[in-house]
Amino acid sequence: MLDGRSEILIRQGKLADAGTLADVFRTSWSGAYRGIVPHVHLENIIRRRSTDWWKRAVRSGDGLIVLEFDGRVRGYATFGQSRGRHAQKGEIYELYVTPSYQGLGFGEYLFEASRARLDDDGLRGLIVWALAMNDQAQDFYWRRGGRPVAKVTELIGGERLDKIAFAWS
């Protein structure tokens, strides 16, 4: 698929991306969390992340980058200051690639671009949380050099689910 003629572009999200971001969110979350997050809760989360939600996210000016391939948004990442009390000052909140484009290295592009933006903002060190039952995410962060540093249990849709924090210095 990557033939040298196709261009990968990492850029800030734009209002025009909102519909596509809603689609990327829907397909990637359905693929990643079906069978892990209770069905009704998962569907409610996906429904809330409508095109209007993504327009508000873009307008907020927070850290949101997209990966464009062949002229279409195929993935995104959100990031900013760490939400917890960790030595790591930066956090990637979300990083998702459309399922049909997973395994091609696009996630790595988004990951490295997010790290670079956090470094540019002076947010040294990085933390990322992943559901313990999401083996694909855990493997991805492990291969990027992250190591588990914390574990919490959260009530998500009535189910107790473990989350693991991966950290980089």
mmCIF file of C-alpha atoms in Angstrom:
data_model
loop_
_atom_site.group_PDB
_atom_site.id
_atom_site.type_symbol
_atom_site.label_atom_id
_atom_site.label_comp_id
_atom_site.label_asym_id
_atom_site.label_seq_id
_atom_site.Cartn_x
_atom_site.Cartn_y
_atom_site.Cartn_z
ATOM 1 C CA MET A 1 0.000 0.000 0.000
ATOM 2 C CA LEU A 2 2.834 2.418 0.786
ATOM 3 C CA ASP A 3 4.273 2.760 -2.706
ATOM 4 C CA GLY A 4 6.438 5.849 -2.370
ATOM 5 C CA ARG A 5 4.003 7.988 -4.351
ATOM 6 C CA SER A 6 1.553 8.458 -1.506
ATOM 7 C CA GLU A 7 2.209 11.229 0.960
ATOM 8 C CA ILE A 8 1.804 11.041 4.727
ATOM 9 C CA LEU A 9 1.052 14.406 6.278
ATOM 10 C CA ILE A 10 0.806 15.200 9.996
ATOM 11 C CA ARG A 11 -0.978 18.487 10.654
ATOM 12 C CA GLN A 12 -3.264 20.331 13.033
ATOM 13 C CA GLY A 13 -6.889 19.276 12.921
ATOM 14 C CA LYS A 14 -9.226 21.607 11.021
ATOM 15 C CA LEU A 15 -12.972 22.179 11.209
ATOM 16 C CA ALA A 16 -13.347 20.464 7.844
ATOM 17 C CA ASP A 17 -11.949 17.276 9.458
ATOM 18 C CA ALA A 18 -14.741 16.980 12.045
ATOM 19 C CA GLY A 19 -16.890 14.482 10.133
ATOM 20 C CA THR A 20 -13.948 12.286 9.249
ATOM 21 C CA LEU A 21 -12.645 12.433 12.831
ATOM 22 C CA ALA A 22 -16.045 11.229 14.054
ATOM 23 C CA ASP A 23 -15.772 8.299 11.607
ATOM 24 C CA VAL A 24 -12.199 7.475 12.648
ATOM 25 C CA PHE A 25 -13.270 7.571 16.292
ATOM 26 C CA ARG A 26 -16.302 5.350 15.656
ATOM 27 C CA THR A 27 -14.463 2.679 13.682
ATOM 28 C CA SER A 28 -11.336 2.614 15.827
ATOM 29 C CA TRP A 29 -13.217 2.536 19.137
ATOM 30 C CA SER A 30 -15.594 -0.133 17.877
ATOM 31 C CA GLY A 31 -12.640 -2.252 16.809
ATOM 32 C CA ALA A 32 -10.533 -1.656 19.902
ATOM 33 C CA TYR A 33 -13.140 -1.872 22.653
ATOM 34 C CA ARG A 34 -15.974 -4.117 21.463
ATOM 35 C CA GLY A 35 -16.050 -6.995 23.908
ATOM 36 C CA ILE A 36 -14.039 -5.021 26.484
ATOM 37 C CA VAL A 37 -16.217 -1.992 27.261
ATOM 38 C CA PRO A 38 -19.879 -2.893 27.849
ATOM 39 C CA HIS A 39 -21.799 -2.526 24.577
ATOM 40 C CA VAL A 40 -24.358 0.112 25.636
ATOM 41 C CA HIS A 41 -21.672 2.260 27.269
ATOM 42 C CA LEU A 42 -19.403 1.982 24.224
ATOM 43 C CA GLU A 43 -22.236 2.965 21.876
ATOM 44 C CA ASN A 44 -23.055 5.985 24.081
ATOM 45 C CA ILE A 45 -19.434 7.146 24.026
ATOM 46 C CA ILE A 46 -19.306 6.784 20.235
ATOM 47 C CA ARG A 47 -22.628 8.626 19.812
ATOM 48 C CA ARG A 48 -21.368 11.557 21.935
ATOM 49 C CA ARG A 49 -18.297 11.944 19.710
ATOM 50 C CA SER A 50 -20.357 13.372 16.862
ATOM 51 C CA THR A 51 -19.194 15.776 14.179
ATOM 52 C CA ASP A 52 -20.294 18.673 16.424
ATOM 53 C CA TRP A 53 -18.172 17.330 19.292
ATOM 54 C CA TRP A 54 -15.130 17.228 16.992
ATOM 55 C CA LYS A 55 -15.799 20.767 15.742
ATOM 56 C CA ARG A 56 -15.687 21.960 19.369
ATOM 57 C CA ALA A 57 -12.470 19.994 19.928
ATOM 58 C CA VAL A 58 -10.812 21.639 16.912
ATOM 59 C CA ARG A 59 -11.998 25.115 17.951
ATOM 60 C CA SER A 60 -10.642 24.652 21.493
ATOM 61 C CA GLY A 61 -7.090 24.925 20.187
ATOM 62 C CA ASP A 62 -5.967 22.002 22.370
ATOM 63 C CA GLY A 63 -3.413 19.519 21.077
ATOM 64 C CA LEU A 64 -5.075 17.697 18.183
ATOM 65 C CA ILE A 65 -3.152 16.455 15.197
ATOM 66 C CA VAL A 66 -4.306 14.329 12.306
ATOM 67 C CA LEU A 67 -2.530 11.947 9.992
ATOM 68 C CA GLU A 68 -3.501 12.398 6.378
ATOM 69 C CA PHE A 69 -2.715 9.734 3.793
ATOM 70 C CA ASP A 70 -3.771 9.899 0.156
ATOM 71 C CA GLY A 71 -5.539 13.169 0.925
ATOM 72 C CA ARG A 72 -7.781 11.734 3.676
ATOM 73 C CA VAL A 73 -7.572 11.753 7.459
ATOM 74 C CA ARG A 74 -6.712 8.211 8.569
ATOM 75 C CA GLY A 75 -5.873 8.827 12.231
ATOM 76 C CA TYR A 76 -5.508 11.387 14.997
ATOM 77 C CA ALA A 77 -3.883 12.039 18.345
ATOM 78 C CA THR A 78 -4.767 14.346 21.214
ATOM 79 C CA PHE A 79 -2.218 15.388 23.814
ATOM 80 C CA GLY A 80 -1.288 17.987 26.395
ATOM 81 C CA GLN A 81 -0.282 18.421 30.000
ATOM 82 C CA SER A 82 -0.404 15.265 32.101
ATOM 83 C CA ARG A 83 -3.732 14.949 33.915
ATOM 84 C CA GLY A 84 -2.201 13.213 36.929
ATOM 85 C CA ARG A 85 0.524 13.752 39.452
ATOM 86 C CA HIS A 86 3.344 12.059 37.593
ATOM 87 C CA ALA A 87 6.978 12.834 36.945
ATOM 88 C CA GLN A 88 5.993 12.908 33.266
ATOM 89 C CA LYS A 89 4.650 16.328 32.324
ATOM 90 C CA GLY A 90 3.173 15.409 28.940
ATOM 91 C CA GLU A 91 0.391 12.981 28.113
ATOM 92 C CA ILE A 92 -1.026 11.506 24.937
ATOM 93 C CA TYR A 93 -4.733 11.282 25.702
ATOM 94 C CA GLU A 94 -5.814 9.468 22.556
ATOM 95 C CA LEU A 95 -4.070 7.999 19.526
ATOM 96 C CA TYR A 96 -6.199 6.148 16.977
ATOM 97 C CA VAL A 97 -5.844 5.030 13.384
ATOM 98 C CA THR A 98 -8.674 3.795 11.161
ATOM 99 C CA PRO A 99 -8.634 -0.013 11.517
ATOM 100 C CA SER A 100 -7.928 -0.689 7.822
ATOM 101 C CA TYR A 101 -4.766 1.459 8.147
ATOM 102 C CA GLN A 102 -3.465 -0.077 11.379
ATOM 103 C CA GLY A 103 -0.224 -2.037 11.272
ATOM 104 C CA LEU A 104 1.285 0.158 8.547
ATOM 105 C CA GLY A 105 3.328 2.483 10.774
ATOM 106 C CA PHE A 106 0.831 5.357 10.832
ATOM 107 C CA GLY A 107 0.423 5.134 14.609
ATOM 108 C CA GLU A 108 4.158 5.571 15.003
ATOM 109 C CA TYR A 109 4.051 8.778 12.953
ATOM 110 C CA LEU A 110 1.286 10.135 15.201
ATOM 111 C CA PHE A 111 3.110 9.030 18.342
ATOM 112 C CA GLU A 112 6.408 10.685 17.393
ATOM 113 C CA ALA A 113 4.686 13.872 16.211
ATOM 114 C CA SER A 114 2.794 14.079 19.510
ATOM 115 C CA ARG A 115 6.004 13.583 21.498
ATOM 116 C CA ALA A 116 7.728 16.300 19.482
ATOM 117 C CA ARG A 117 4.872 18.761 20.076
ATOM 118 C CA LEU A 118 4.877 18.021 23.803
ATOM 119 C CA ASP A 119 8.649 18.547 23.916
ATOM 120 C CA ASP A 120 8.237 21.822 21.991
ATOM 121 C CA ASP A 121 5.740 22.911 24.667
ATOM 122 C CA GLY A 122 8.285 22.127 27.398
ATOM 123 C CA LEU A 123 6.303 19.126 28.675
ATOM 124 C CA ARG A 124 9.151 16.686 29.288
ATOM 125 C CA GLY A 125 8.456 13.043 29.899
ATOM 126 C CA LEU A 126 5.408 11.245 28.582
ATOM 127 C CA ILE A 127 2.625 9.114 30.005
ATOM 128 C CA VAL A 128 -0.079 7.190 28.125
ATOM 129 C CA TRP A 129 -2.913 5.120 29.609
ATOM 130 C CA ALA A 130 -4.260 1.960 27.966
ATOM 131 C CA LEU A 131 -6.893 -0.536 29.021
ATOM 132 C CA ALA A 132 -5.191 -3.672 30.298
ATOM 133 C CA MET A 133 -7.381 -5.836 28.046
ATOM 134 C CA ASN A 134 -6.312 -3.873 24.945
ATOM 135 C CA ASP A 135 -3.323 -6.017 23.992
ATOM 136 C CA GLN A 136 -2.788 -4.167 20.710
ATOM 137 C CA ALA A 137 -2.358 -0.803 22.493
ATOM 138 C CA GLN A 138 -0.104 -2.265 25.156
ATOM 139 C CA ASP A 139 2.100 -3.891 22.525
ATOM 140 C CA PHE A 140 2.245 -0.625 20.552
ATOM 141 C CA TYR A 141 3.424 1.423 23.549
ATOM 142 C CA TRP A 142 5.848 -1.279 24.701
ATOM 143 C CA ARG A 143 7.470 -1.344 21.239
ATOM 144 C CA ARG A 144 7.807 2.465 21.374
ATOM 145 C CA GLY A 145 9.854 2.118 24.581
ATOM 146 C CA GLY A 146 7.157 2.808 27.167
ATOM 147 C CA ARG A 147 7.194 0.823 30.362
ATOM 148 C CA PRO A 148 4.305 0.209 32.783
ATOM 149 C CA VAL A 149 4.539 2.492 35.819
ATOM 150 C CA ALA A 150 1.038 2.427 37.314
ATOM 151 C CA LYS A 151 -2.233 0.533 37.261
ATOM 152 C CA VAL A 152 -5.691 1.712 38.255
ATOM 153 C CA THR A 153 -9.112 0.139 38.172
ATOM 154 C CA GLU A 154 -11.998 2.234 36.879
ATOM 155 C CA LEU A 155 -15.701 1.588 36.729
ATOM 156 C CA ILE A 156 -16.582 1.864 33.030
ATOM 157 C CA GLY A 157 -20.160 1.140 32.038
ATOM 158 C CA GLY A 158 -20.688 -0.848 35.214
ATOM 159 C CA GLU A 159 -17.593 -3.013 34.674
ATOM 160 C CA ARG A 160 -14.357 -2.779 36.612
ATOM 161 C CA LEU A 161 -11.595 -2.381 34.032
ATOM 162 C CA ASP A 162 -7.882 -2.034 34.669
ATOM 163 C CA LYS A 163 -5.885 0.725 33.007
ATOM 164 C CA ILE A 164 -2.102 0.674 32.732
ATOM 165 C CA ALA A 165 0.098 3.762 32.493
ATOM 166 C CA PHE A 166 3.095 3.564 30.175
ATOM 167 C CA ALA A 167 5.831 6.145 30.726
ATOM 168 C CA TRP A 168 8.866 7.555 28.965
ATOM 169 C CA SER A 169 11.488 9.805 30.542
#
